[in-house]
Tab-separated table of C-alpha atoms and ligand atoms in Angstrom:
chain	number	residue	atom	x	y	z
A	20	UNK	CA	-5.868	-21.384	20.759
A	21	UNK	CA	-2.008	-23.950	20.843
A	22	UNK	CA	-0.544	-24.153	17.098
A	23	UNK	CA	-1.340	-27.961	17.522
A	24	UNK	CA	-4.353	-27.328	18.270
A	25	UNK	CA	-5.265	-24.821	14.639
A	26	UNK	CA	-3.218	-27.080	12.959
A	27	UNK	CA	-6.060	-30.008	13.542
A	28	UNK	CA	-8.402	-28.135	12.259
A	29	UNK	CA	-7.215	-26.782	9.753
A	30	UNK	CA	-6.504	-30.988	9.019
A	31	UNK	CA	-10.310	-31.425	8.261
A	32	UNK	CA	-10.458	-28.662	6.141
A	33	UNK	CA	-7.863	-30.365	3.982
A	34	UNK	CA	-9.366	-33.027	4.247
A	35	UNK	CA	-12.802	-31.955	2.714
A	36	UNK	CA	-10.612	-31.615	-0.789
A	37	UNK	CA	-12.252	-30.004	-3.042
A	38	UNK	CA	-15.583	-27.636	-2.482
A	39	UNK	CA	-18.191	-28.390	-4.223
A	40	UNK	CA	-18.588	-25.920	-7.581
A	41	UNK	CA	-20.465	-23.200	-6.806
A	42	UNK	CA	-21.829	-21.104	-10.090
A	43	UNK	CA	-21.150	-18.062	-10.147
A	44	UNK	CA	-23.829	-15.113	-9.812
A	45	UNK	CA	-23.872	-14.160	-12.996
A	46	UNK	CA	-22.463	-15.306	-16.691
A	47	UNK	CA	-20.206	-13.661	-18.609
A	48	UNK	CA	-21.279	-10.520	-19.568
A	49	UNK	CA	-21.173	-7.555	-21.581
A	50	UNK	CA	-21.934	-5.054	-19.543
A	51	UNK	CA	-19.873	-6.451	-16.888
A	52	UNK	CA	-16.785	-6.149	-19.619
A	53	UNK	CA	-17.412	-3.057	-20.139
A	54	UNK	CA	-17.167	-2.083	-16.288
A	55	UNK	CA	-14.433	-3.253	-15.550
A	56	UNK	CA	-12.359	-2.585	-18.550
A	57	UNK	CA	-13.763	1.609	-17.949
A	58	UNK	CA	-12.761	1.019	-14.110
A	59	UNK	CA	-8.604	-0.031	-15.829
A	60	UNK	CA	-8.524	1.982	-18.594
A	61	UNK	CA	-8.152	-0.669	-20.841
A	62	UNK	CA	-9.237	0.438	-24.000
A	63	UNK	CA	-7.913	-3.663	-26.241
A	64	UNK	CA	-11.071	-4.076	-28.713
A	65	UNK	CA	-11.311	-7.831	-28.180
A	66	UNK	CA	-13.006	-6.308	-24.692
A	67	UNK	CA	-15.510	-3.941	-26.157
A	68	UNK	CA	-19.102	-4.840	-27.278
A	69	UNK	CA	-19.861	-6.543	-30.076
A	70	UNK	CA	-20.512	-9.818	-31.718
A	71	UNK	CA	-17.197	-11.366	-30.317
A	72	UNK	CA	-16.612	-9.360	-26.938
A	73	UNK	CA	-14.480	-11.562	-24.891
A	74	UNK	CA	-13.954	-11.888	-21.579
A	75	UNK	CA	-10.461	-10.260	-20.265
A	76	UNK	CA	-8.122	-13.328	-18.408
A	77	UNK	CA	-8.110	-10.474	-15.496
A	78	UNK	CA	-11.355	-11.031	-14.656
A	79	UNK	CA	-11.618	-14.467	-13.968
A	80	UNK	CA	-12.008	-13.860	-10.577
A	81	UNK	CA	-14.085	-11.303	-10.633
A	82	UNK	CA	-17.434	-13.576	-11.670
A	83	UNK	CA	-17.302	-15.556	-8.722
A	84	UNK	CA	-16.491	-13.137	-6.437
A	85	UNK	CA	-20.102	-13.701	-3.866
A	86	UNK	CA	-20.404	-9.697	-3.878
A	87	UNK	CA	-22.238	-6.723	-1.406
A	88	UNK	CA	-23.814	-9.139	1.404
A	89	UNK	CA	-22.499	-12.567	0.509
A	90	UNK	CA	-24.665	-15.978	1.675
A	91	UNK	CA	-21.564	-18.129	2.041
A	92	UNK	CA	-21.433	-21.330	0.954
A	93	UNK	CA	-21.234	-23.808	3.179
A	94	UNK	CA	-17.669	-26.021	2.791
A	95	UNK	CA	-15.822	-23.341	1.086
A	96	UNK	CA	-12.864	-23.998	2.413
A	97	UNK	CA	-11.150	-19.972	2.215
A	98	UNK	CA	-13.396	-18.460	4.478
A	99	UNK	CA	-14.157	-21.633	7.076
A	100	UNK	CA	-9.387	-21.212	7.944
A	101	UNK	CA	-9.703	-18.114	8.257
A	102	UNK	CA	-13.007	-17.724	11.077
A	103	UNK	CA	-10.185	-19.986	13.205
A	104	UNK	CA	-7.815	-17.700	13.064
A	105	UNK	CA	-10.215	-14.710	13.826
A	106	UNK	CA	-10.512	-17.097	17.230
A	107	UNK	CA	-6.973	-17.301	17.372
A	108	UNK	CA	-6.080	-13.330	17.030
A	109	UNK	CA	-4.495	-13.262	13.570
A	110	UNK	CA	-7.443	-10.508	12.955
A	111	UNK	CA	-5.691	-9.035	10.346
A	112	UNK	CA	-5.623	-9.990	7.134
A	113	UNK	CA	-2.559	-9.622	4.221
A	114	UNK	CA	-2.576	-10.969	0.217
A	115	UNK	CA	0.950	-12.092	-0.639
A	116	UNK	CA	0.863	-14.069	-3.356
A	117	UNK	CA	-2.140	-14.541	-6.162
A	118	UNK	CA	-1.551	-16.908	-9.323
A	119	UNK	CA	-3.284	-17.547	-11.808
A	120	UNK	CA	-3.665	-19.430	-14.941
A	121	UNK	CA	-5.581	-19.220	-17.895
A	122	UNK	CA	-6.795	-21.615	-20.721
A	123	UNK	CA	-8.606	-19.438	-23.132
A	124	UNK	CA	-10.548	-17.000	-23.085
A	125	UNK	CA	-14.095	-16.211	-21.291
A	126	UNK	CA	-16.699	-15.638	-23.709
A	127	UNK	CA	-20.341	-14.146	-23.185
A	128	UNK	CA	-23.044	-16.629	-21.793
A	129	UNK	CA	-20.887	-18.627	-20.061
A	130	UNK	CA	-21.818	-19.287	-16.878
A	131	UNK	CA	-18.582	-20.371	-14.823
A	132	UNK	CA	-18.370	-22.161	-11.301
A	133	UNK	CA	-15.549	-22.446	-8.969
A	134	UNK	CA	-13.728	-24.940	-7.052
A	135	UNK	CA	-11.812	-24.479	-3.761
A	136	UNK	CA	-9.254	-26.747	-1.703
A	137	UNK	CA	-7.265	-25.305	1.322
A	138	UNK	CA	-3.718	-26.496	-0.074
A	139	UNK	CA	-1.015	-25.942	2.371
A	140	UNK	CA	-1.208	-23.602	6.445
A	141	UNK	CA	2.477	-23.022	7.316
A	142	UNK	CA	2.669	-20.693	10.806
A	143	UNK	CA	3.320	-19.272	12.653
A	144	UNK	CA	5.699	-17.343	11.781
A	145	UNK	CA	7.507	-13.615	12.956
A	146	UNK	CA	6.747	-11.069	9.765
A	147	UNK	CA	7.260	-7.306	9.692
A	148	UNK	CA	3.466	-7.160	10.259
A	149	UNK	CA	3.173	-9.218	13.143
A	150	UNK	CA	2.789	-12.710	14.560
A	151	UNK	CA	1.444	-14.923	11.326
A	152	UNK	CA	0.124	-17.782	8.946
A	153	UNK	CA	0.080	-18.435	5.314
A	154	UNK	CA	-2.579	-19.857	3.813
A	155	UNK	CA	-3.050	-20.741	0.505
A	156	UNK	CA	-5.745	-21.909	-1.319
A	157	UNK	CA	-5.904	-23.622	-5.080
A	158	UNK	CA	-8.772	-23.051	-6.699
A	159	UNK	CA	-10.466	-23.719	-10.398
A	160	UNK	CA	-12.931	-22.350	-12.679
A	161	UNK	CA	-14.379	-24.632	-14.950
A	162	UNK	CA	-17.414	-23.629	-17.512
A	163	UNK	CA	-19.589	-27.551	-17.783
A	164	UNK	CA	-16.563	-30.089	-17.302
A	165	UNK	CA	-13.831	-27.841	-18.754
A	166	UNK	CA	-11.213	-26.010	-16.785
A	167	UNK	CA	-11.096	-22.688	-18.057
A	168	UNK	CA	-8.508	-20.676	-15.341
A	169	UNK	CA	-6.545	-21.666	-12.053
A	170	UNK	CA	-5.719	-19.708	-8.677
A	171	UNK	CA	-3.350	-20.239	-6.327
A	172	UNK	CA	-3.564	-17.491	-4.158
A	173	UNK	CA	-1.840	-16.708	-0.536
A	174	UNK	CA	-2.196	-14.424	2.286
A	175	UNK	CA	-1.060	-14.165	5.773
A	176	UNK	CA	-3.455	-13.872	8.042
A	177	UNK	CA	-1.413	-12.328	10.951
A	178	UNK	CA	-2.169	-10.926	15.149
A	179	UNK	CA	-2.203	-7.086	14.257
A	180	UNK	CA	0.425	-5.178	16.836
A	181	UNK	CA	2.869	-7.702	17.128
A	182	UNK	CA	4.901	-6.252	13.911
A	183	UNK	CA	8.248	-5.596	14.090
A	184	UNK	CA	8.394	-1.509	15.412
A	185	UNK	CA	7.646	0.029	12.416
A	186	UNK	CA	7.369	4.150	13.069
A	187	UNK	CA	4.465	6.305	11.408
A	188	UNK	CA	6.097	9.266	11.572
A	189	UNK	CA	2.157	10.792	10.548
A	190	UNK	CA	1.373	9.597	13.922
A	191	UNK	CA	3.469	11.962	15.582
A	192	UNK	CA	2.455	14.734	18.446
A	193	UNK	CA	0.892	17.311	16.290
A	194	UNK	CA	2.161	20.966	16.634
A	195	UNK	CA	-1.345	23.422	17.729
A	196	UNK	CA	-1.144	26.338	14.806
A	197	UNK	CA	-2.177	29.499	15.632
A	198	UNK	CA	-2.347	33.255	14.750
A	199	UNK	CA	1.347	33.199	16.692
A	200	UNK	CA	3.322	30.167	14.940
A	201	UNK	CA	1.829	30.131	12.045
A	202	UNK	CA	4.173	32.358	10.119
A	203	UNK	CA	6.339	29.064	11.242
A	204	UNK	CA	4.602	26.176	9.932
A	205	UNK	CA	4.795	27.399	6.791
A	206	UNK	CA	7.974	28.400	7.125
A	207	UNK	CA	8.894	24.569	7.507
A	208	UNK	CA	6.961	23.651	5.397
A	209	UNK	CA	9.215	26.454	2.794
A	210	UNK	CA	12.137	24.543	4.106
A	211	UNK	CA	12.702	27.783	6.406
A	212	UNK	CA	13.230	28.204	9.279
A	213	UNK	CA	12.111	31.329	10.216
A	214	UNK	CA	12.383	33.585	13.744
A	215	UNK	CA	10.032	36.046	15.160
A	216	UNK	CA	11.465	39.311	15.327
A	217	UNK	CA	9.272	42.539	16.577
A	218	UNK	CA	8.909	45.195	14.607
A	219	UNK	CA	9.284	47.788	16.611
A	220	UNK	CA	12.400	47.684	18.507
A	221	UNK	CA	13.728	44.367	16.285
A	222	UNK	CA	14.789	42.144	19.306
A	223	UNK	CA	14.166	37.971	18.124
A	224	UNK	CA	11.781	35.226	19.794
A	225	UNK	CA	11.281	32.226	20.165
A	226	UNK	CA	8.384	30.299	20.935
A	227	UNK	CA	7.078	33.008	19.072
A	228	UNK	CA	4.131	34.459	21.238
A	229	UNK	CA	1.868	37.920	20.107
A	230	UNK	CA	3.258	40.241	22.303
A	231	UNK	CA	7.115	41.698	22.714
A	232	UNK	CA	8.794	41.287	25.653
A	233	UNK	CA	11.019	44.082	25.243
A	234	UNK	CA	8.913	46.425	23.868
A	235	UNK	CA	5.328	45.314	24.311
A	236	UNK	CA	4.698	45.943	21.008
A	237	UNK	CA	2.199	44.075	19.343
A	238	UNK	CA	3.448	44.627	15.110
A	239	UNK	CA	5.887	41.330	14.551
A	240	UNK	CA	7.393	39.916	11.497
A	241	UNK	CA	10.165	37.093	11.206
A	242	UNK	CA	12.828	36.329	9.311
A	243	UNK	CA	14.397	33.484	8.174
A	244	UNK	CA	17.562	31.967	10.013
A	245	UNK	CA	20.721	30.223	8.737
A	246	UNK	CA	19.772	26.720	9.867
A	247	UNK	CA	22.746	26.036	12.173
A	248	UNK	CA	23.370	26.445	15.199
A	249	UNK	CA	25.068	24.249	18.463
A	250	UNK	CA	23.926	21.408	20.873
A	251	UNK	CA	23.108	23.861	24.264
A	252	UNK	CA	21.829	20.704	26.113
A	253	UNK	CA	20.151	17.429	25.193
A	254	UNK	CA	18.611	14.344	26.208
A	255	UNK	CA	18.400	10.712	24.769
A	256	UNK	CA	15.002	9.131	25.672
A	257	UNK	CA	15.317	5.474	26.071
A	258	UNK	CA	11.237	4.306	26.310
A	259	UNK	CA	8.288	4.005	26.900
A	260	UNK	CA	7.670	4.535	23.289
A	261	UNK	CA	6.150	7.608	21.854
A	262	UNK	CA	3.931	7.753	18.683
A	263	UNK	CA	5.256	8.689	15.558
A	264	UNK	CA	8.973	8.111	17.088
A	265	UNK	CA	12.081	5.915	16.883
A	266	UNK	CA	13.361	4.763	19.750
A	267	UNK	CA	16.124	6.146	21.437
A	268	UNK	CA	14.696	9.622	20.791
A	269	UNK	CA	17.058	12.507	20.986
A	270	UNK	CA	15.836	16.518	21.894
A	271	UNK	CA	18.402	19.169	21.812
A	272	UNK	CA	18.362	22.987	22.960
A	273	UNK	CA	20.242	24.703	20.258
A	274	UNK	CA	21.837	27.887	20.804
A	275	UNK	CA	21.060	29.183	16.735
A	276	UNK	CA	23.054	31.682	15.483
A	277	UNK	CA	21.053	34.528	15.615
A	278	UNK	CA	20.370	34.008	19.124
A	279	UNK	CA	17.911	32.524	20.043
A	280	UNK	CA	17.037	28.558	21.647
A	281	UNK	CA	14.355	26.814	20.062
A	282	UNK	CA	14.434	22.722	21.462
A	283	UNK	CA	14.140	19.324	18.092
A	284	UNK	CA	14.711	16.632	18.002
A	285	UNK	CA	18.404	15.719	16.804
A	286	UNK	CA	18.916	12.869	13.941
A	287	UNK	CA	22.378	11.058	15.614
A	288	UNK	CA	24.173	11.692	18.264
A	289	UNK	CA	25.288	14.786	19.815
A	290	UNK	CA	27.430	16.275	22.328
A	291	UNK	CA	27.182	20.137	24.822
A	292	UNK	CA	28.466	22.538	22.273
A	293	UNK	CA	27.613	20.886	19.044
A	294	UNK	CA	27.407	22.523	15.425
A	295	UNK	CA	24.323	20.887	13.959
A	296	UNK	CA	21.297	21.982	11.084
A	297	UNK	CA	18.674	22.465	10.262
A	298	UNK	CA	16.567	19.441	8.140
A	299	UNK	CA	12.632	19.881	7.771
A	300	UNK	CA	10.692	16.482	8.193
A	301	UNK	CA	7.787	16.253	6.105
A	302	UNK	CA	5.709	14.474	8.515
A	303	UNK	CA	2.324	14.859	6.821
A	304	UNK	CA	0.531	16.571	3.785
A	305	UNK	CA	0.300	19.454	5.979
A	306	UNK	CA	2.934	19.642	9.255
A	307	UNK	CA	6.682	19.345	8.365
A	308	UNK	CA	8.668	19.298	11.375
A	309	UNK	CA	12.089	21.135	12.281
A	310	UNK	CA	15.288	18.643	12.978
A	311	UNK	CA	18.216	18.668	13.887
A	312	UNK	CA	21.640	16.855	13.540
A	313	UNK	CA	25.502	17.160	13.098
A	314	UNK	CA	26.586	19.715	10.956
A	315	UNK	CA	28.137	18.018	7.706
A	316	UNK	CA	25.957	14.815	7.637
A	317	UNK	CA	23.441	16.087	5.621
A	318	UNK	CA	22.622	12.674	3.815
A	319	UNK	CA	23.357	13.192	0.224
A	320	UNK	CA	20.099	11.901	-1.259
A	321	UNK	CA	21.549	8.799	-3.780
A	322	UNK	CA	19.579	9.076	-6.955
A	323	UNK	CA	16.936	5.821	-7.493
A	324	UNK	CA	18.739	3.286	-10.016
A	325	UNK	CA	15.698	3.676	-13.342
A	326	UNK	CA	15.476	-0.396	-12.914
A	327	UNK	CA	16.451	-1.332	-16.542
A	328	UNK	CA	12.881	-1.763	-17.879
A	329	UNK	CA	12.539	-3.277	-21.531
A	330	UNK	CA	8.682	-1.883	-22.234
A	331	UNK	CA	8.051	1.604	-21.519
A	332	UNK	CA	7.000	2.803	-18.342
A	333	UNK	CA	3.718	3.345	-17.257
A	334	UNK	CA	3.441	6.146	-14.670
A	335	UNK	CA	-0.539	5.882	-13.043
A	336	UNK	CA	-1.469	8.757	-10.884
A	337	UNK	CA	-3.282	6.673	-8.020
A	338	UNK	CA	-6.889	8.509	-7.153
A	339	UNK	CA	-9.201	7.182	-4.701
A	340	UNK	CA	-12.040	7.189	-8.029
A	341	UNK	CA	-9.374	4.256	-9.515
A	342	UNK	CA	-9.650	2.620	-6.304
A	343	UNK	CA	-13.114	2.680	-5.808
A	344	UNK	CA	-14.340	2.203	-9.632
A	345	UNK	CA	-11.790	-0.944	-10.007
A	346	UNK	CA	-12.932	-2.176	-6.775
A	347	UNK	CA	-16.073	-2.378	-7.553
A	348	UNK	CA	-15.549	-3.229	-11.023
A	349	UNK	CA	-13.879	-5.959	-9.310
A	350	UNK	CA	-16.523	-7.050	-7.722
A	351	UNK	CA	-14.916	-6.835	-4.244
A	352	UNK	CA	-16.771	-4.873	-1.556
A	353	UNK	CA	-14.384	-5.042	1.021
A	354	UNK	CA	-14.763	-1.391	3.301
A	355	UNK	CA	-10.678	-1.452	2.863
A	356	UNK	CA	-11.061	-0.489	-1.284
A	357	UNK	CA	-14.239	2.117	-0.595
A	358	UNK	CA	-14.467	3.415	2.690
A	359	UNK	CA	-11.461	5.272	3.906
A	360	UNK	CA	-12.614	6.168	7.648
A	361	UNK	CA	-12.858	2.049	8.212
A	362	UNK	CA	-9.510	1.456	5.814
A	363	UNK	CA	-7.980	3.498	8.511
A	364	UNK	CA	-10.070	1.790	11.659
A	365	UNK	CA	-8.406	-1.670	9.942
A	366	UNK	CA	-4.836	0.495	10.566
A	367	UNK	CA	-3.932	1.716	6.781
A	368	UNK	CA	-3.605	5.031	5.951
A	369	UNK	CA	-6.402	5.159	3.857
A	370	UNK	CA	-7.783	2.781	1.067
A	371	UNK	CA	-6.362	0.775	-1.350
A	372	UNK	CA	-6.142	-0.777	-4.461
A	373	UNK	CA	-7.818	-4.373	-4.571
A	374	UNK	CA	-5.698	-7.334	-5.800
A	375	UNK	CA	-7.873	-8.076	-8.881
A	376	UNK	CA	-6.945	-4.635	-9.920
A	377	UNK	CA	-3.726	-4.826	-9.499
A	378	UNK	CA	-3.898	-8.124	-11.239
A	379	UNK	CA	-5.949	-6.698	-14.647
A	380	UNK	CA	-3.288	-2.778	-14.422
A	381	UNK	CA	-0.597	-5.433	-14.692
A	382	UNK	CA	-2.304	-7.051	-17.873
A	383	UNK	CA	-3.281	-4.423	-18.581
A	384	UNK	CA	0.683	-2.424	-19.302
A	385	UNK	CA	2.285	-5.751	-20.560
A	386	UNK	CA	-1.151	-5.733	-23.645
A	387	UNK	CA	-1.084	-2.182	-24.439
A	388	UNK	CA	2.463	-2.965	-24.592
A	389	UNK	CA	2.469	-5.631	-26.712
A	390	UNK	CA	-0.943	-5.121	-28.522
A	391	UNK	CA	-4.512	-6.491	-28.344
A	392	UNK	CA	-3.726	-9.494	-29.617
A	393	UNK	CA	-1.542	-10.486	-27.385
A	394	UNK	CA	-2.677	-13.925	-24.900
A	395	UNK	CA	-2.436	-13.600	-20.891
A	396	UNK	CA	-1.021	-17.433	-20.121
A	397	UNK	CA	-0.568	-16.592	-16.100
A	398	UNK	CA	-0.163	-14.534	-14.825
A	399	UNK	CA	1.515	-14.384	-11.020
A	400	UNK	CA	1.643	-11.647	-8.468
A	401	UNK	CA	2.886	-10.767	-5.838
A	402	UNK	CA	2.220	-8.767	-3.258
A	403	UNK	CA	4.158	-5.942	-1.062
A	404	UNK	CA	3.667	-2.418	-0.484
A	405	UNK	CA	-0.380	-1.218	-0.261
A	406	UNK	CA	-1.506	1.485	-3.961
A	407	UNK	CA	-3.309	3.883	-1.622
A	408	UNK	CA	-4.725	7.406	-3.655
A	409	UNK	CA	-2.218	10.536	-4.334
A	410	UNK	CA	0.463	8.026	-4.809
A	411	UNK	CA	2.317	6.530	-8.589
A	412	UNK	CA	1.954	3.133	-9.270
A	413	UNK	CA	4.730	2.920	-11.745
A	414	UNK	CA	4.851	0.370	-14.425
A	415	UNK	CA	7.978	-1.228	-15.382
A	416	UNK	CA	9.011	-4.925	-17.604
A	417	UNK	CA	11.366	-6.848	-19.104
A	418	UNK	CA	11.359	-10.305	-20.914
A	419	UNK	CA	12.933	-12.823	-19.108
A	420	UNK	CA	12.710	-15.407	-22.327
A	421	UNK	CA	10.957	-16.475	-25.127
A	422	UNK	CA	10.573	-19.737	-26.217
A	423	UNK	CA	8.504	-22.522	-27.992
A	424	UNK	CA	6.099	-19.149	-28.717
A	425	UNK	CA	5.725	-18.439	-24.474
A	426	UNK	CA	7.641	-14.953	-23.530
A	427	UNK	CA	8.053	-14.718	-20.238
A	428	UNK	CA	8.087	-11.041	-18.342
A	429	UNK	CA	8.870	-9.968	-15.098
A	430	UNK	CA	6.486	-6.896	-14.150
A	431	UNK	CA	7.139	-4.582	-11.291
A	432	UNK	CA	4.870	-1.928	-10.178
A	433	UNK	CA	6.390	0.393	-7.701
A	434	UNK	CA	4.827	3.641	-6.029
A	435	UNK	CA	6.329	5.618	-3.609
A	436	UNK	CA	6.969	4.203	-0.309
A	437	UNK	CA	7.822	0.414	-1.836
A	438	UNK	CA	7.112	-2.114	-4.271
A	439	UNK	CA	3.073	-2.552	-4.724
A	440	UNK	CA	4.211	-6.071	-7.129
A	441	UNK	CA	6.077	-7.816	-8.915
A	442	UNK	CA	4.198	-10.116	-11.533
A	443	UNK	CA	5.693	-12.439	-13.732
A	444	UNK	CA	3.209	-13.636	-16.721
A	445	UNK	CA	3.634	-15.887	-19.510
A	446	UNK	CA	1.824	-14.527	-22.519
A	447	UNK	CA	1.878	-15.232	-26.593
A	448	UNK	CA	3.114	-12.319	-28.040
A	449	UNK	CA	1.093	-11.423	-31.460
B	528	LIG	ZN1	9.922	45.467	20.621
């Protein structure tokens, strides 16, 4: 399908305008609010069961989620648009923006309906993850004739595998770890370069093996090397691609001070005879590789600048339970939020937090600080790095402005690999 053909079909969907209003499967109700508040960990008393229970604004989208085995409403523009791009090979999807506004709090018993139109399709664009198209939809939630919330939602539909080469070092070839070599890999994990020794005659040897080549004794131990050596020989590999490695890739035979020779990857340029020093690169939770770099080039890790934060920083450990419980409490049954194998199959590292939950956590962060009576008027999310289990979400916030009783707050939600989400909220403080 050519871009022109894609745009022609997109125009047909745009021309339909707003879809017919689709009613939520359930009215706003206390049990779903309670499940959501439990999963998000939001103890705001306004959400608690009682005569005056309110629905959290961040749940606006939850009420009209399709569910586990949905029957799509004919004429819903987002799935129709998605299927055009699936057909054209843009099969992967990434949420990039979610901007919501809230006119008022919803109450149990109210039945929300959603109407969506396709607003804009822009592409093809070259992005970091691949060639793709940005698709923007605009939705409005109503109760009867009254508009209660709106959402502008943008996704990137892209061709998997067309992104700028990004290196996932967890895809590196993994060493064979056995009885003879486990001491070596335990060493790299502990930041030690270990050389096998013969306990009978004292000979050092590498690579490790079961028998001393000099005296044939099998009694073996190890010493910890200084980590310094010189380049005996090296090669620079330019092609083909090597999983988990950035090209060009320099591999060297290194003569250790202790007298054995070791092969390893070198960071930086070297020549024969150059002094090199070891460094340790954990490629995942289980394996740490010993690598080399020219002596004296040890990168001085810059102290990360703490972002200025007017709101006390909140660090939230991400557990699989958090990811799964919040996905289900927001009625988001996409497999990437609860099924690790399927998620990895889609090219992800693990399951990850869904957008609706990020929205909930950001709003909880603000109301935990500003007080439960804070009224959230809008929340605009720009989404970045995925939030995977065993990482930590670090929330910080700054006050941007205060005008006519409306306070604008920027929230940053960072994970170890970068920014998970930037949010701008407009709130009325109590
Ligand atoms: Zn020996």
